[in-house]
Every structure is written in C-alpha cells, then in structure tokens.
Short mmCIF file of C-alpha atoms in Angstrom, two decimals:
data_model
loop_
_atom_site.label_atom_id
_atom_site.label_comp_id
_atom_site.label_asym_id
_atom_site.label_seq_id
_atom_site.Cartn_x
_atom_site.Cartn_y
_atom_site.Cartn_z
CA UNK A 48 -12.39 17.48 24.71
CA UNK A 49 -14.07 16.57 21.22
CA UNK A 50 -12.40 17.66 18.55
CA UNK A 51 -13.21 16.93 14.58
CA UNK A 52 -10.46 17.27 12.25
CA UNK A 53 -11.50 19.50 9.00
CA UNK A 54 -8.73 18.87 5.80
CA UNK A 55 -9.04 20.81 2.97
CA UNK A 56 -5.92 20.32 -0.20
CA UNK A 57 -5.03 23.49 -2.29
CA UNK A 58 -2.82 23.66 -5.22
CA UNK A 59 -1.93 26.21 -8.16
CA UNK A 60 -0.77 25.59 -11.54
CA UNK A 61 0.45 27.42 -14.45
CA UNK A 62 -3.22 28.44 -15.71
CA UNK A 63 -3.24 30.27 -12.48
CA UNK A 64 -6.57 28.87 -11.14
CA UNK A 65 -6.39 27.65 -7.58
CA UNK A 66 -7.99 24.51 -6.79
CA UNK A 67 -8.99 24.07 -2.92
CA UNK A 68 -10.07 20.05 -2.47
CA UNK A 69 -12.73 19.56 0.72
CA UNK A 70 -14.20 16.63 1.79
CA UNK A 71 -17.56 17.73 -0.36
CA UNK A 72 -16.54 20.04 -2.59
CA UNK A 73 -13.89 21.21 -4.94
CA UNK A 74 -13.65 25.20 -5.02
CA UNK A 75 -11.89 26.68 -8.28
CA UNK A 76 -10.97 30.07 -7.72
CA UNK A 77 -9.55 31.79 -11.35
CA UNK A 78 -7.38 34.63 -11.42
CA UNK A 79 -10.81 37.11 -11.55
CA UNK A 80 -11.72 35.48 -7.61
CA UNK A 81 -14.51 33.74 -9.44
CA UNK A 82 -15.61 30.67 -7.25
CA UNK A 83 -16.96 27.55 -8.98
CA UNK A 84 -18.59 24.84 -5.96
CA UNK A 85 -19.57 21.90 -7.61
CA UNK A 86 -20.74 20.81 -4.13
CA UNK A 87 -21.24 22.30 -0.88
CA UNK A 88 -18.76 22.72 1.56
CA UNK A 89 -19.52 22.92 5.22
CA UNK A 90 -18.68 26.81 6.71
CA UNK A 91 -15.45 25.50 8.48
CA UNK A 92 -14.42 24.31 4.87
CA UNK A 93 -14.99 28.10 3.50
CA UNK A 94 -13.16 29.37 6.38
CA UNK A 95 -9.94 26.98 5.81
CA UNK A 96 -10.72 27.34 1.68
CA UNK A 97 -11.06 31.22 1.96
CA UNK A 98 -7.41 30.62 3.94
CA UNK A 99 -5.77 28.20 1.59
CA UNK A 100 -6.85 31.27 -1.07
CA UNK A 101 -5.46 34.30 0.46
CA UNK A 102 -1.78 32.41 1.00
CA UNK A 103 -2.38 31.12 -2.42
CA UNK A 104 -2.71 34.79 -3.53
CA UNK A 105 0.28 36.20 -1.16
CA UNK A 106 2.57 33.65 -1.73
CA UNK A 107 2.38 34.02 -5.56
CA UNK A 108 2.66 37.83 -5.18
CA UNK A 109 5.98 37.66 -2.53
CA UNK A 110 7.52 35.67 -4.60
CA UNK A 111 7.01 37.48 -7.45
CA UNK A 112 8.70 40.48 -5.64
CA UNK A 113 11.69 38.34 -4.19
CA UNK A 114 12.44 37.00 -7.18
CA UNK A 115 11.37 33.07 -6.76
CA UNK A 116 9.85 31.56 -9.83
CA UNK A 117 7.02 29.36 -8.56
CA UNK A 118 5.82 26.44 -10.80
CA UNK A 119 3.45 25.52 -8.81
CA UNK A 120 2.44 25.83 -4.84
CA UNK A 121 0.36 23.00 -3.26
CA UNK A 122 -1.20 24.38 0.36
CA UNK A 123 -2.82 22.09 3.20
CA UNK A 124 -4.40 23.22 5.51
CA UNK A 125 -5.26 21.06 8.76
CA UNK A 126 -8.10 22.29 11.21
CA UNK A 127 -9.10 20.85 14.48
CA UNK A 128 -12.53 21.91 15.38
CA UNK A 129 -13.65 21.85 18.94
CA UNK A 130 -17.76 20.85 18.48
CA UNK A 131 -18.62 20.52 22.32
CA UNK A 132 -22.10 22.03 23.11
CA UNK A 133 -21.10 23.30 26.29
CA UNK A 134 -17.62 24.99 24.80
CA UNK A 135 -17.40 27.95 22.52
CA UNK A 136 -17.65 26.18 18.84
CA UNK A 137 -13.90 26.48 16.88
CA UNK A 138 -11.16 25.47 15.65
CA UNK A 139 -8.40 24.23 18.41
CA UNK A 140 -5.66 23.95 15.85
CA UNK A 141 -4.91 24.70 12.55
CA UNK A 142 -2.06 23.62 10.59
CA UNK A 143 -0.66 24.51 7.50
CA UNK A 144 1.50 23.11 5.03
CA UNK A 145 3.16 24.64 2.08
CA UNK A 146 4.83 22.69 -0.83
CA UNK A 147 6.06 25.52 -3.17
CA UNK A 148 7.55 24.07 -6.55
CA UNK A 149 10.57 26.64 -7.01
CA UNK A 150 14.30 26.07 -7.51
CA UNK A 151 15.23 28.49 -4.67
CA UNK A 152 17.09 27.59 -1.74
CA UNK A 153 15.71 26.95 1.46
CA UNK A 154 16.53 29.99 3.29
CA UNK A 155 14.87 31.96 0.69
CA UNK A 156 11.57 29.75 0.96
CA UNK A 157 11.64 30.48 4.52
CA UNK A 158 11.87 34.24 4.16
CA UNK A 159 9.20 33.49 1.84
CA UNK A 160 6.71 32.29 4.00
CA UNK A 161 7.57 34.01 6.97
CA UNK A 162 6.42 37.15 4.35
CA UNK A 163 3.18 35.65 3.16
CA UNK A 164 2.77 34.65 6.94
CA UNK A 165 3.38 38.60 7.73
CA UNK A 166 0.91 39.45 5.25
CA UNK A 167 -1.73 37.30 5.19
CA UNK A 168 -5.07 39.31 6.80
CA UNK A 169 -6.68 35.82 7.33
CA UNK A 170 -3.60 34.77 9.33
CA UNK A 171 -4.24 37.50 11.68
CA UNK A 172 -7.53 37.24 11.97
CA UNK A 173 -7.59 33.37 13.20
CA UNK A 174 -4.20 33.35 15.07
CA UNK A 175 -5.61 35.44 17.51
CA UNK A 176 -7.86 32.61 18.88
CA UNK A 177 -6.48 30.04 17.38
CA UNK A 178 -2.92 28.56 17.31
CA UNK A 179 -1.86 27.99 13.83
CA UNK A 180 1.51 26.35 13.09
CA UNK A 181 3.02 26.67 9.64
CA UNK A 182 5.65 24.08 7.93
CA UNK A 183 7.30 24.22 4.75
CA UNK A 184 8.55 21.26 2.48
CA UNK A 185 11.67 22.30 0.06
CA UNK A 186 11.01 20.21 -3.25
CA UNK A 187 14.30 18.36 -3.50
CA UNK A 188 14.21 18.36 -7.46
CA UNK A 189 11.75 20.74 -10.07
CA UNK A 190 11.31 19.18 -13.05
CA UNK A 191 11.80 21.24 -16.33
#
C-alpha cells in the first residue's frame, strides 16, 4: 500500500491567533475564525488545519474550565494518506501531538486532553474511519 504522509504544525500564543504551518501555506485563524491563506493548501491540509483548529479551540476552552493556565499550546498533527487508484482515497493514520505550555501536572494534562479528545466534533467525525492516536508532551519547565 501507498501511502503519502501530510504534516501540518499548529501553535497559539498570547494574541490568541492560531497559526496552522502546511507544506504550502500558513493559515492564521484570529479569535473572530477569520482565515488568512497566504498560499494554498491542498484539501487534506484543510482537513488536518480545520483539525489542528477545533483542538486549538477546545483545548483553550477545557482548560479554561479546569483551571490550567495555558501560555501557549503547539499542536501537530501527522496524516498518512492512502492515494491508491484502485483503494478508497484517505487518510490511513493520523497522529496528533500536543505540547501545551502550562505549569500543571501531568495527570491534569491528561484529563485535559482526554476532555478536548471527548469533545472535539472533528475527532469524531475522522476516528470513525480513521485511526487517530493522540500523545501529549509535559513541558518540563515554563518560563515566566
């Protein structure tokens, strides 16, 4: 099987704009869900950007409500796509990685993501045909 991998790099700040990185393109997305594309992305780009945006959103709001004060949150999101002609066109894998910037410990980043995880309509929508695996990276030091 033929599989092309499909990266796109997503990070917040404190001006609250999200910043999803492709390959082509870099997507800003402000706190109004205003898109700027400076280039165009391919759709499979979108789809992972459009992913990297919602957990961006989520994982802002959940922490808000647990309590976490998040400097910043970087999100990666992997995607194998399967571009065979004679097999149904997809991704095979997608894989996720989230580097929050919080001093909390990580129990409470894990109940953190398993939330946004929980929560996340885009997550539902692909892990029914595809398998996604989510990991999570504990910042060992936050800088003042």
């Amino acid at each position: 099987m033929k599989t092309q991998a499909i990266n796109v790099l997503g990070y917040t700040g404190q001006n609250s704009q999200f910043v999803v990185q492709t390959s082509t393109a870099n997507l800003r997305i402000s706190p109004n869900a205003t898109q700027y594309v400076q280039q165009p992305a391919n759709p499979y780009e979108y789809i992972l950007a459009g992913f990297a945006g919602c957990i961006n959103a989520l994982g802002i709001a959940v922490a808000k409500e647990l309590g976490i004060a998040l400097k910043s949150l970087q999100i990666e999101i992997k995607g194998d796509l399967n571009n065979q002609p004679d097999e149904k066109p997809g991704f095979d894998k997608i894989e996720i990685t989230l580097r929050p910037a919080a001093a909390a410990p990580l129990t409470t980043l894990q109940r953190w993501m398993d939330e946004v995880q929980f929560r996340s309509p885009v997550y539902d929508t692909l892990v029914n045909n595809t398998p996604v695996h989510l990991n999570l990276y504990k910042e060992l030091a936050v800088a003042n």
